[in-house]
Short mmCIF file of C-alpha atoms in Angstrom, two decimals:
data_model
loop_
_atom_site.label_atom_id
_atom_site.label_comp_id
_atom_site.label_asym_id
_atom_site.label_seq_id
_atom_site.Cartn_x
_atom_site.Cartn_y
_atom_site.Cartn_z
CA MET S 142 17.80 -3.35 8.31
CA GLU S 143 17.16 -6.36 10.37
CA ASP S 144 13.72 -7.56 7.94
CA ILE S 145 16.94 -7.44 5.20
CA LYS S 146 19.26 -9.04 7.12
CA GLU S 147 16.84 -12.11 7.73
CA LEU S 148 16.65 -12.65 3.97
CA LYS S 149 20.40 -14.16 4.15
CA SER S 150 18.96 -17.24 5.82
CA GLY S 151 16.17 -18.38 2.98
CA TYR S 152 13.66 -16.36 2.89
CA THR S 153 11.97 -19.68 5.57
CA GLU S 154 10.52 -17.18 7.99
CA HIS S 155 7.41 -16.80 5.01
CA ALA S 156 6.17 -20.59 6.20
CA GLU S 157 5.72 -19.57 9.62
CA TYR S 158 2.65 -17.46 7.94
CA ALA S 159 1.69 -20.62 5.65
CA PRO S 160 -1.50 -22.39 6.41
CA SER S 161 -0.86 -25.70 9.02
CA SER S 162 -2.07 -28.56 6.91
CA GLU S 163 0.78 -27.67 4.25
CA PRO S 164 4.01 -29.17 4.77
CA GLU S 165 6.31 -27.59 6.37
CA ILE S 166 8.79 -25.22 3.85
CA THR S 167 11.72 -25.49 4.48
CA ALA S 168 13.42 -25.29 1.18
CA SER S 169 14.85 -21.88 -0.04
CA ILE S 170 12.21 -19.66 -2.11
CA ASP S 171 16.23 -18.71 -4.20
CA ASP S 172 16.45 -22.00 -5.61
CA ILE S 173 13.26 -22.11 -7.19
CA GLU S 174 13.69 -18.66 -8.76
CA THR S 175 17.04 -20.15 -10.40
CA THR S 176 15.93 -22.89 -11.43
CA ALA S 177 16.74 -22.56 -15.73
CA GLN S 178 12.76 -22.01 -17.27
CA GLY S 179 12.16 -24.48 -19.98
CA LYS S 180 10.16 -23.66 -23.56
CA TYR S 181 6.09 -23.24 -21.56
CA THR S 182 6.79 -20.89 -20.24
CA TRP S 183 7.73 -18.19 -23.12
CA LEU S 184 5.60 -20.00 -25.34
CA VAL S 185 2.67 -18.32 -23.15
CA ALA S 186 3.76 -15.47 -22.56
CA VAL S 187 3.87 -15.56 -26.85
CA THR S 188 0.47 -16.18 -26.31
CA ALA S 189 -0.13 -13.43 -24.77
CA SER S 190 1.85 -11.00 -25.35
CA ILE S 191 -0.60 -10.88 -28.79
CA GLY S 192 -3.20 -9.21 -26.89
CA GLY S 193 -0.16 -6.45 -26.96
CA MET S 194 0.34 -6.08 -30.68
CA LEU S 195 -3.75 -5.67 -31.08
CA PHE S 196 -2.90 -3.19 -28.27
CA GLY S 197 -0.59 -1.56 -30.81
CA TYR S 198 -2.18 -2.66 -34.63
CA ASP S 199 -5.42 -1.04 -32.64
CA THR S 200 -3.56 2.69 -32.05
CA GLY S 201 -0.80 2.56 -34.68
CA ILE S 202 -3.37 2.46 -38.31
CA ILE S 203 -5.40 5.21 -37.26
CA SER S 204 -1.67 7.58 -38.59
CA ALA S 205 -2.08 5.65 -42.23
CA VAL S 206 -6.33 5.84 -41.92
CA LEU S 207 -5.91 9.75 -40.77
CA VAL S 208 -4.74 10.12 -44.66
CA TYR S 209 -6.57 8.26 -46.77
CA LEU S 210 -9.72 8.00 -45.92
CA ASP S 211 -10.53 11.18 -48.23
CA SER S 212 -13.91 12.20 -47.94
CA ASP S 213 -14.61 8.16 -47.68
CA LEU S 214 -17.11 8.26 -43.99
CA GLY S 215 -19.35 11.34 -46.66
CA HIS S 216 -17.40 14.78 -46.16
CA GLU S 217 -13.63 15.62 -45.82
CA LEU S 218 -12.97 15.54 -41.93
CA THR S 219 -12.46 18.74 -40.05
CA SER S 220 -9.18 18.73 -37.73
CA PRO S 221 -12.14 18.12 -34.31
CA GLN S 222 -12.93 14.93 -36.39
CA LYS S 223 -10.37 13.09 -36.38
CA GLU S 224 -9.20 14.23 -33.12
CA LEU S 225 -12.82 12.27 -31.65
CA ILE S 226 -11.77 9.36 -34.07
CA THR S 227 -8.67 9.16 -33.17
CA SER S 228 -9.73 9.66 -29.48
CA LEU S 229 -12.62 7.45 -29.00
CA CYS S 230 -9.98 4.12 -28.91
CA SER S 231 -7.36 6.43 -26.46
CA ALA S 232 -11.82 6.82 -24.08
CA GLY S 233 -13.30 3.30 -24.91
CA ALA S 234 -9.38 2.32 -23.59
CA PHE S 235 -10.19 3.46 -20.21
CA VAL S 236 -13.73 2.69 -19.82
CA GLY S 237 -12.82 -1.03 -20.65
CA ALA S 238 -10.11 -1.51 -17.81
CA VAL S 239 -11.97 -0.31 -15.81
CA ILE S 240 -14.25 -2.96 -16.56
CA ALA S 241 -11.31 -5.41 -16.94
CA GLY S 242 -10.10 -4.42 -13.47
CA ILE S 243 -13.57 -4.77 -11.79
CA THR S 244 -13.29 -8.15 -13.43
CA ALA S 245 -10.65 -9.32 -12.96
CA ASP S 246 -10.18 -11.62 -9.64
CA ARG S 247 -14.20 -12.88 -9.45
CA TYR S 248 -14.45 -14.14 -13.12
CA GLY S 249 -9.93 -14.53 -13.84
CA ARG S 250 -7.60 -13.23 -16.15
CA LYS S 251 -8.00 -15.37 -19.51
CA VAL S 252 -11.06 -14.26 -19.78
CA ALA S 253 -10.69 -10.63 -19.42
CA ILE S 254 -7.87 -11.64 -22.68
CA TYR S 255 -10.80 -13.45 -24.54
CA ALA S 256 -13.67 -10.27 -24.18
CA GLY S 257 -10.71 -8.17 -25.47
CA CYS S 258 -10.68 -10.45 -28.56
CA ILE S 259 -14.60 -10.48 -29.14
CA LEU S 260 -13.98 -6.48 -28.73
CA PHE S 261 -11.23 -6.19 -30.92
CA THR S 262 -12.87 -8.11 -33.56
CA ILE S 263 -16.48 -6.40 -33.66
CA GLY S 264 -15.09 -2.68 -33.65
CA ALA S 265 -12.74 -3.96 -36.43
CA VAL S 266 -15.45 -5.39 -38.96
CA ILE S 267 -17.40 -2.16 -37.45
CA GLN S 268 -14.04 1.15 -38.54
CA ALA S 269 -14.17 -1.41 -42.39
CA ALA S 270 -17.60 -1.67 -42.76
CA SER S 271 -17.78 2.75 -41.67
CA TYR S 272 -19.70 4.58 -44.43
CA SER S 273 -19.89 7.11 -42.01
CA LEU S 274 -17.96 8.95 -38.61
CA GLY S 275 -21.17 7.53 -36.89
CA GLN S 276 -19.86 4.81 -37.77
CA MET S 277 -16.42 4.28 -37.55
CA ALA S 278 -16.44 6.66 -34.27
CA ALA S 279 -18.33 3.72 -33.15
CA GLY S 280 -15.86 0.85 -34.79
CA ARG S 281 -13.52 2.83 -32.50
CA LEU S 282 -15.26 3.14 -29.94
CA ILE S 283 -15.44 -0.95 -29.57
CA VAL S 284 -11.65 -1.32 -29.96
CA GLY S 285 -10.50 -0.11 -27.50
CA PHE S 286 -12.57 -1.60 -25.16
CA GLY S 287 -10.49 -4.50 -26.20
CA VAL S 288 -7.78 -2.43 -25.89
CA GLY S 289 -7.65 -1.28 -21.73
CA SER S 290 -8.91 -4.58 -21.03
CA ALA S 291 -5.71 -5.84 -23.14
CA ALA S 292 -3.14 -3.23 -21.75
CA MET S 293 -4.84 -3.84 -18.55
CA ILE S 294 -5.25 -7.91 -18.33
CA VAL S 295 -1.37 -8.83 -20.27
CA PRO S 296 0.88 -7.65 -17.94
CA LEU S 297 -0.50 -8.08 -15.01
CA TYR S 298 -1.55 -11.52 -15.70
CA LEU S 299 2.70 -11.95 -16.68
CA ALA S 300 3.91 -10.69 -13.69
CA GLU S 301 1.85 -12.89 -12.19
CA ILE S 302 3.06 -15.95 -14.11
CA ALA S 303 7.11 -14.65 -15.22
CA PRO S 304 9.74 -15.97 -12.44
CA ALA S 305 11.53 -12.75 -10.71
CA LYS S 306 14.80 -13.26 -13.20
CA VAL S 307 12.72 -12.20 -16.21
CA ARG S 308 9.89 -10.99 -14.78
CA GLY S 309 11.10 -7.51 -16.73
CA ARG S 310 12.10 -9.22 -19.51
CA MET S 311 8.75 -11.37 -20.07
CA ILE S 312 6.40 -7.61 -19.68
CA GLY S 313 9.63 -6.56 -21.93
CA LEU S 314 8.13 -9.12 -24.72
CA ASN S 315 4.36 -7.54 -24.31
CA ASN S 316 5.69 -3.92 -24.86
CA MET S 317 8.31 -5.88 -28.04
CA SER S 318 4.67 -7.09 -29.28
CA ILE S 319 2.99 -3.71 -29.09
CA THR S 320 5.50 -1.77 -30.67
CA GLY S 321 5.92 -4.97 -32.74
CA GLY S 322 2.06 -4.21 -33.57
CA GLN S 323 2.78 -0.88 -34.94
CA VAL S 324 5.78 -1.70 -37.09
CA ILE S 325 2.82 -3.46 -38.70
CA SER S 326 0.23 -1.22 -38.45
CA TYR S 327 3.15 1.41 -40.41
CA ALA S 328 4.24 -1.69 -43.19
CA ILE S 329 0.28 -2.46 -44.26
CA GLY S 330 -0.05 1.88 -44.15
CA ALA S 331 1.57 1.48 -46.61
CA ALA S 332 1.17 -1.37 -48.15
CA PHE S 333 -2.45 0.00 -48.99
CA ALA S 334 -2.37 3.34 -49.53
CA GLY S 335 -3.01 3.15 -53.57
CA ALA S 336 -4.99 1.09 -53.00
CA PRO S 337 -8.46 1.74 -53.09
CA HIS S 338 -10.54 2.49 -50.61
CA GLY S 339 -7.13 0.92 -48.65
CA TRP S 340 -7.92 2.52 -44.79
CA ARG S 341 -10.82 -0.72 -44.88
CA TYR S 342 -8.34 -3.11 -45.34
CA MET S 343 -6.25 -1.48 -42.88
CA VAL S 344 -7.93 -1.51 -40.42
CA GLY S 345 -9.65 -5.16 -40.92
CA LEU S 346 -6.76 -6.76 -40.91
CA GLY S 347 -6.90 -6.15 -36.48
CA GLY S 348 -9.30 -8.69 -36.60
CA VAL S 349 -6.72 -11.16 -37.72
CA PRO S 350 -4.30 -11.57 -34.56
CA SER S 351 -7.96 -11.19 -31.87
CA VAL S 352 -8.81 -14.94 -33.58
CA THR S 353 -5.36 -16.87 -33.49
CA LEU S 354 -5.24 -15.28 -29.48
CA ALA S 355 -8.83 -16.66 -29.05
CA CYS S 356 -7.86 -19.98 -30.24
CA LEU S 357 -4.43 -19.98 -28.61
CA LEU S 358 -5.71 -19.14 -25.18
CA PRO S 359 -7.14 -22.69 -24.06
CA PHE S 360 -3.33 -23.63 -24.26
CA CYS S 361 -2.15 -20.60 -21.54
CA PRO S 362 -2.65 -21.62 -17.84
CA GLU S 363 -4.59 -19.41 -15.12
CA SER S 364 -2.64 -16.93 -12.92
CA PRO S 365 -1.11 -18.75 -10.35
CA ARG S 366 -1.24 -16.80 -7.64
CA GLN S 367 -5.07 -15.30 -8.41
CA LEU S 368 -6.43 -20.00 -8.82
CA VAL S 369 -4.56 -19.97 -5.04
CA TYR S 370 -6.89 -16.40 -4.27
CA ASN S 371 -9.76 -18.19 -6.00
CA GLY S 372 -8.88 -21.60 -3.52
CA LYS S 373 -7.47 -23.88 -6.30
CA ILE S 374 -4.54 -25.01 -4.81
CA GLN S 375 -3.86 -27.84 -6.30
CA GLU S 376 -4.66 -26.67 -10.37
CA ALA S 377 -1.82 -23.72 -8.81
CA ARG S 378 0.51 -26.51 -8.09
CA ALA S 379 0.18 -27.29 -11.55
CA VAL S 380 1.38 -24.50 -13.24
CA VAL S 381 4.00 -23.96 -10.85
CA GLN S 382 5.53 -26.81 -11.80
CA LYS S 383 5.19 -25.62 -15.92
CA ILE S 384 6.47 -22.77 -15.23
CA PHE S 385 9.50 -24.31 -12.86
CA LYS S 386 10.06 -27.09 -15.66
CA HIS S 387 13.47 -28.20 -13.06
CA ALA S 388 11.76 -27.55 -9.55
CA SER S 389 12.37 -30.45 -7.31
CA THR S 390 9.07 -31.25 -5.47
CA GLU S 391 9.95 -29.77 -2.18
CA GLN S 392 10.50 -26.48 -3.99
CA VAL S 393 6.80 -26.24 -5.75
CA GLU S 394 5.12 -26.34 -2.24
CA ALA S 395 7.95 -24.36 -1.24
CA LYS S 396 6.25 -22.13 -3.71
CA VAL S 397 3.42 -21.97 -3.12
CA GLY S 398 2.97 -22.33 0.11
CA LEU S 399 4.89 -19.08 -0.01
CA ILE S 400 1.74 -16.85 -2.51
CA GLU S 401 -1.17 -18.81 -0.42
CA ALA S 402 0.59 -17.53 3.26
CA GLY S 403 0.79 -13.98 0.83
CA VAL S 404 -2.97 -14.55 -0.85
CA ASN S 405 -4.36 -16.17 3.41
CA HIS S 406 -2.65 -12.67 5.01
CA ASN S 407 -4.34 -10.18 2.53
CA MET S 408 -7.37 -11.32 2.64
CA GLU S 409 -7.25 -11.61 6.09
CA GLN S 410 -6.15 -7.50 6.22
CA LEU S 411 -9.73 -7.30 3.09
CA ASP S 412 -11.21 -9.90 5.57
CA HIS S 413 -12.92 -11.12 2.34
CA LYS S 414 -14.55 -6.93 1.59
CA SER S 415 -16.50 -5.73 -1.79
CA ARG S 416 -14.08 -3.78 -4.60
CA TRP S 417 -14.78 -0.98 -3.49
CA ALA S 418 -12.91 -1.28 -0.62
CA ALA S 419 -9.95 -2.34 -2.02
CA ILE S 420 -10.07 0.38 -3.65
CA LYS S 421 -10.03 2.69 -0.86
CA GLU S 422 -7.53 0.33 0.93
CA LEU S 423 -5.66 0.64 -2.94
CA HIS S 424 -5.62 4.52 -1.17
CA VAL S 425 -5.66 4.77 2.80
CA VAL S 426 -2.93 2.16 3.33
CA PRO S 427 0.05 4.13 3.33
CA ARG S 428 2.46 1.27 0.99
CA ASN S 429 -0.65 0.75 -1.34
CA PHE S 430 -1.11 4.36 -1.72
CA ARG S 431 2.59 5.62 -2.72
CA ALA S 432 2.87 2.63 -4.97
CA LEU S 433 0.18 3.52 -6.77
CA VAL S 434 1.57 6.93 -7.15
CA CYS S 435 4.80 5.95 -8.38
CA ALA S 436 3.68 3.83 -10.62
CA CYS S 437 0.51 5.52 -12.58
CA GLY S 438 3.23 8.12 -11.57
CA LEU S 439 5.38 7.08 -14.16
CA SER S 440 1.90 6.74 -16.37
CA VAL S 441 1.86 9.99 -16.91
CA VAL S 442 5.48 10.67 -18.13
CA SER S 443 5.39 8.74 -20.68
CA GLN S 444 1.71 9.05 -22.49
CA MET S 445 2.39 13.10 -21.29
CA SER S 446 5.98 13.17 -23.13
CA GLY S 447 3.72 13.23 -26.40
CA PHE S 448 5.06 10.05 -27.85
CA ASN S 449 1.43 9.13 -28.99
CA THR S 450 0.89 12.15 -31.38
CA LEU S 451 3.59 10.08 -33.39
CA MET S 452 1.29 6.73 -33.33
CA TYR S 453 -1.40 8.27 -34.33
CA TYR S 454 -1.02 11.80 -35.89
CA SER S 455 3.15 11.44 -37.95
CA SER S 456 1.53 10.22 -41.43
CA THR S 457 0.00 13.43 -40.48
CA LEU S 458 2.94 15.60 -39.83
CA PHE S 459 5.34 14.19 -41.17
CA ALA S 460 3.19 15.74 -44.48
CA LEU S 461 2.05 18.63 -43.03
CA VAL S 462 6.03 18.94 -43.00
CA GLY S 463 6.16 17.54 -46.50
CA PHE S 464 6.89 14.79 -47.16
CA SER S 465 5.03 12.94 -49.99
CA ASN S 466 4.98 10.01 -48.96
CA PRO S 467 5.09 10.13 -45.06
CA VAL S 468 3.55 6.57 -44.09
CA VAL S 469 6.42 4.97 -45.07
CA VAL S 470 8.73 8.03 -43.11
CA GLY S 471 6.43 7.28 -40.00
CA LEU S 472 7.13 3.18 -40.76
CA VAL S 473 10.92 4.67 -39.70
CA VAL S 474 10.14 6.36 -36.44
CA ALA S 475 7.35 3.03 -35.90
CA GLY S 476 10.92 1.25 -36.51
CA THR S 477 13.26 2.27 -34.13
CA ASN S 478 10.04 2.14 -31.45
CA PHE S 479 10.24 -2.04 -31.94
CA VAL S 480 14.30 -2.24 -31.94
CA MET S 481 14.66 0.03 -28.53
CA THR S 482 11.54 -1.87 -26.97
CA VAL S 483 13.82 -4.51 -28.04
CA VAL S 484 17.20 -3.78 -27.06
CA ASN S 485 14.92 -2.40 -22.92
CA ALA S 486 13.14 -6.07 -22.58
CA ALA S 487 16.63 -6.89 -22.84
CA LEU S 488 18.17 -4.91 -20.47
CA VAL S 489 16.15 -3.97 -18.43
CA ASP S 490 16.25 -6.98 -15.24
CA PRO S 491 20.39 -6.92 -16.02
CA TRP S 492 20.94 -3.74 -16.12
CA GLY S 493 16.81 -3.32 -13.46
CA ARG S 494 15.02 -0.62 -14.49
CA ARG S 495 15.87 2.89 -12.49
CA LYS S 496 19.21 2.98 -13.56
CA LEU S 497 18.20 2.12 -17.39
CA LEU S 498 15.71 5.78 -16.55
CA ILE S 499 17.86 8.19 -15.15
CA SER S 500 20.67 6.86 -18.36
CA THR S 501 17.39 7.68 -20.97
CA VAL S 502 14.87 9.85 -19.79
CA TRP S 503 16.19 12.74 -20.47
CA GLY S 504 17.63 12.04 -23.39
CA MET S 505 13.91 12.56 -24.56
CA SER S 506 13.25 15.96 -23.10
CA ALA S 507 16.57 16.39 -25.12
CA GLY S 508 14.92 15.43 -28.37
CA LEU S 509 12.00 17.01 -27.91
CA LEU S 510 13.52 20.57 -27.51
CA GLY S 511 15.38 19.74 -30.26
CA VAL S 512 12.52 19.09 -32.40
CA ALA S 513 10.54 22.19 -30.57
CA VAL S 514 13.13 24.50 -31.82
CA ALA S 515 13.74 23.39 -35.40
CA PHE S 516 10.32 24.04 -36.27
CA LYS S 517 11.13 27.58 -35.75
CA PHE S 518 12.15 27.80 -39.31
CA ILE S 519 9.49 25.70 -40.92
CA PRO S 520 7.08 27.99 -42.18
CA ILE S 521 3.24 26.37 -41.57
CA ASP S 522 -0.18 28.54 -41.76
CA THR S 523 -1.71 27.72 -38.18
CA GLU S 524 -4.58 27.82 -39.83
CA THR S 525 -5.00 25.10 -41.87
CA LEU S 526 -1.66 22.92 -40.11
CA ALA S 527 -0.22 23.64 -43.88
CA VAL S 528 3.69 24.27 -45.09
CA THR S 529 3.69 27.39 -47.74
CA THR S 530 7.04 25.44 -48.60
CA THR S 531 6.94 22.62 -51.64
CA THR S 532 10.28 20.88 -50.89
CA VAL S 533 11.71 19.05 -48.14
CA SER S 534 13.64 21.59 -46.08
CA ALA S 535 16.24 20.94 -44.30
CA PRO S 536 14.88 22.42 -40.65
CA ALA S 537 11.88 19.22 -42.34
CA ILE S 538 15.20 16.56 -41.86
CA VAL S 539 15.91 17.84 -38.57
CA VAL S 540 12.62 17.16 -37.05
CA LEU S 541 12.88 14.26 -38.50
CA VAL S 542 16.34 13.36 -36.76
CA PHE S 543 15.15 14.80 -33.70
CA ILE S 544 11.92 12.52 -33.66
CA VAL S 545 13.75 9.83 -33.64
CA TRP S 546 15.80 10.40 -31.76
CA PHE S 547 13.07 11.26 -28.61
CA VAL S 548 11.42 7.43 -30.27
CA PHE S 549 15.15 6.21 -29.81
CA PHE S 550 15.36 7.18 -25.71
CA TYR S 551 11.38 7.15 -25.46
CA GLY S 552 11.29 3.44 -26.26
CA VAL S 553 14.79 2.26 -24.84
CA SER S 554 12.57 3.63 -21.41
CA VAL S 555 9.42 4.92 -20.64
CA GLY S 556 7.59 3.14 -22.95
CA ASN S 557 7.98 0.40 -22.10
CA THR S 558 9.11 0.44 -18.57
CA ALA S 559 6.22 2.26 -17.06
CA TRP S 560 3.82 -1.40 -17.70
CA MET S 561 6.20 -3.75 -15.81
CA SER S 562 5.54 -1.45 -12.30
CA THR S 563 2.03 -3.36 -12.24
CA ASP S 564 4.13 -6.20 -9.79
CA PHE S 565 4.18 -2.34 -7.41
CA PHE S 566 0.95 -3.63 -6.27
CA PRO S 567 0.06 -6.89 -3.34
CA GLN S 568 -2.62 -9.91 -4.78
CA GLU S 569 -5.50 -7.85 -2.51
CA VAL S 570 -5.53 -5.04 -4.69
CA ARG S 571 -3.74 -6.09 -8.20
CA ALA S 572 -5.95 -5.93 -10.00
CA MET S 573 -7.59 -3.02 -8.46
CA GLY S 574 -3.96 -0.99 -9.37
CA THR S 575 -2.69 -2.68 -12.77
CA MET S 576 -6.24 -0.88 -13.14
CA TRP S 577 -6.06 2.42 -12.13
CA LEU S 578 -2.36 2.15 -13.64
CA THR S 579 -3.63 1.06 -17.17
CA CYS S 580 -6.91 4.10 -16.10
CA THR S 581 -3.14 6.34 -16.17
CA ASN S 582 -2.15 5.71 -18.81
CA TRP S 583 -4.85 6.25 -21.23
CA GLY S 584 -6.36 8.90 -19.49
CA SER S 585 -3.34 10.60 -20.25
CA ASN S 586 -3.16 9.67 -23.33
CA LEU S 587 -6.66 10.60 -24.76
CA ILE S 588 -6.06 14.24 -22.75
CA VAL S 589 -3.06 13.64 -25.71
CA SER S 590 -4.88 12.56 -28.15
CA SER S 591 -8.04 15.03 -28.50
CA THR S 592 -5.82 18.11 -27.50
CA PHE S 593 -2.38 17.79 -29.77
CA LEU S 594 -3.79 19.38 -33.51
CA THR S 595 -5.38 22.49 -31.10
CA MET S 596 -2.83 22.46 -29.06
CA MET S 597 -0.75 23.02 -32.89
CA LYS S 598 -2.82 26.21 -34.07
CA SER S 599 -3.49 27.85 -30.64
CA LEU S 600 0.13 26.73 -29.13
CA THR S 601 1.64 27.39 -32.85
CA PRO S 602 4.40 23.36 -33.59
CA SER S 603 7.19 25.20 -31.37
CA GLY S 604 5.32 25.73 -28.45
CA ALA S 605 3.83 22.02 -28.32
CA PHE S 606 6.59 20.15 -28.77
CA GLY S 607 8.13 22.99 -26.22
CA PHE S 608 5.24 21.93 -23.57
CA TYR S 609 5.70 17.52 -24.33
CA ALA S 610 9.84 18.87 -23.26
CA ALA S 611 8.89 20.31 -20.46
CA ILE S 612 6.89 17.85 -18.70
CA CYS S 613 9.89 14.83 -20.21
CA PHE S 614 12.01 16.91 -18.05
CA ILE S 615 10.20 16.31 -14.72
CA GLY S 616 9.68 13.36 -14.21
CA TRP S 617 13.42 12.63 -15.46
CA VAL S 618 13.40 15.02 -11.31
CA LEU S 619 10.38 12.99 -9.87
CA ILE S 620 12.06 9.40 -11.44
CA ILE S 621 15.62 10.57 -9.58
CA LEU S 622 13.81 10.96 -6.07
CA PHE S 623 11.40 8.67 -5.80
CA TYR S 624 11.03 5.36 -7.77
CA PRO S 625 12.50 2.63 -7.09
CA GLU S 626 14.42 -0.57 -7.91
CA VAL S 627 13.10 -3.61 -8.33
CA SER S 628 13.93 -5.58 -10.63
CA GLY S 629 15.17 -9.46 -10.34
CA LEU S 630 13.15 -9.22 -6.63
CA THR S 631 9.51 -11.69 -5.91
CA LEU S 632 6.25 -10.40 -6.80
CA GLU S 633 6.56 -10.40 -2.43
CA GLU S 634 10.03 -8.66 -2.06
CA VAL S 635 8.62 -5.73 -3.95
CA ASN S 636 5.43 -5.78 -1.21
CA GLU S 637 8.34 -4.61 0.79
CA VAL S 638 10.11 -1.98 -0.40
CA PHE S 639 6.94 0.41 0.04
CA SER S 640 6.45 -0.52 3.46
CA HIS S 641 10.23 2.03 3.37
CA GLY S 642 8.16 5.08 1.96
CA PHE S 643 9.22 5.28 -2.23
CA GLY S 644 11.66 2.71 -1.22
CA VAL S 645 14.57 3.68 -3.43
CA LYS S 646 17.53 3.32 -0.38
CA TYR S 647 15.53 -0.19 0.67
CA ALA S 648 15.69 -1.60 -1.98
CA SER S 649 18.75 -1.02 -3.53
CA GLN S 650 20.23 -3.18 0.65
CA LEU S 651 17.30 -5.55 -0.48
CA ARG S 652 18.84 -6.20 -3.63
CA LYS S 653 22.99 -6.10 -2.12
CA THR S 654 22.25 -9.06 0.22
CA ARG S 655 19.59 -10.42 -2.15
CA ARG S 656 22.38 -10.96 -4.53
CA ALA S 657 24.65 -11.52 -1.82
CA ALA S 658 22.60 -14.86 0.08
CA ALA S 659 21.95 -16.32 -4.18
CA LYS S 660 26.38 -15.57 -4.32
CA GLU S 661 27.15 -17.44 -1.50
CA ASP S 662 24.52 -19.65 -1.95
CA ALA S 663 26.46 -20.69 -5.50
CA ASP S 664 30.15 -20.48 -3.36
CA SER S 665 28.32 -23.56 -1.53
CA ARG S 666 27.21 -25.37 -3.68
CA LYS S 667 30.58 -25.92 -5.41
CA LEU S 668 31.86 -26.82 -2.45
CA GLN S 669 29.74 -29.71 -1.83
CA ALA S 670 30.08 -30.57 -5.27
#
């Protein structure tokens, strides 16, 4: 634990990696991380998070669209056809994440966000103008490309510009935008439910935020780590100074020097190898692979929990159990998710990701188990997925209650925290690692969205939700065993955590040492004052 104890000296040991042409770094890294952030950083985060809102809107609006499509695409859609247009967004997102991951280092984070805006807009127009299943499928696929790009790049971008003490909250802001987009999609779905061909307005309005984001993006800086990675040191200094508005010149030099030292060290390890070599490094270097397993494992739990079946099929599901206005009922679910996302953003940094997950993921499993049991008492024809009663029964109310219960725990835990794991990866493989994280997310999402209605028929609703409950319970156990606490640590410190196994004990000790060093520094300042 000697390497942990060295942190008390103010983290100046990182200076030995700095290039000789740079000024000697003597300032404590904690100095700049504890300075107050100005409004600029949060304005940038809010702007970038519009990408998350697009993500949420385009994944959530399909729930209402499926209910009101009728025969506008030439005929009434069958269950497999509904699964097709729903899952094509996830399939496109998988491909979009791969492309964004491969190009993010070469062209920068902002270029990928611009590309996502273009794809969102094109996809929205094609969907709104669709008169056949093929056209609708093409629009959903193109929107999926944009969703995957945004889902991969925005958390990565926010993780790299955010100060350590608010990094979780800034990435959480993107998650709030995702769930906020879902709430907006349900509200718009309810607003246009009675309009002739109202679903066209629902999907077409998805192009408005993408145009807005493209117009605001020029005011956002490139990631300082990306600038250093491409040799633009002066630009990186200017960005760091804007992020840490009240930092001194010495503190800015120290921070940029640390970033530069880490980037140079990582580039020496890769020795300017290809992106395929970076992918290999992600899998063969033990600390990188452990970070990948941990990040992708949580992502699998978040998707295989079945939450997105509620986003995609909630209106269908609530219509199935007898609710006359299923889109409005679905809005209750989306609203709960949004509120709990806000709670997650407020708690994740001061309380910690690991503690938050361990305290809540069990509740997801309990809620889904309650849904599975309640469905046993609802008479459903599994061939047509039609309820055989004409009124909303007590078991149907119980289903709604336990779904809200599940969403309550999901929103405050894995639903948002899974997207924060992009900071697990070191600079040289961060884009590739985030790409795999996003691909894992959308691959799991694709499995769930393309099989849910089939599972409801083959396993019965009780069997389907019982399966998701088991996934959540297993995930909770694995989180307890393997997920480390990295809240409040700098990106450079997070890299060190996975050099010590999965780093659960090491990260805990590191955080204690960091708090002790910060307390000593604060006490020293008081004495000097």
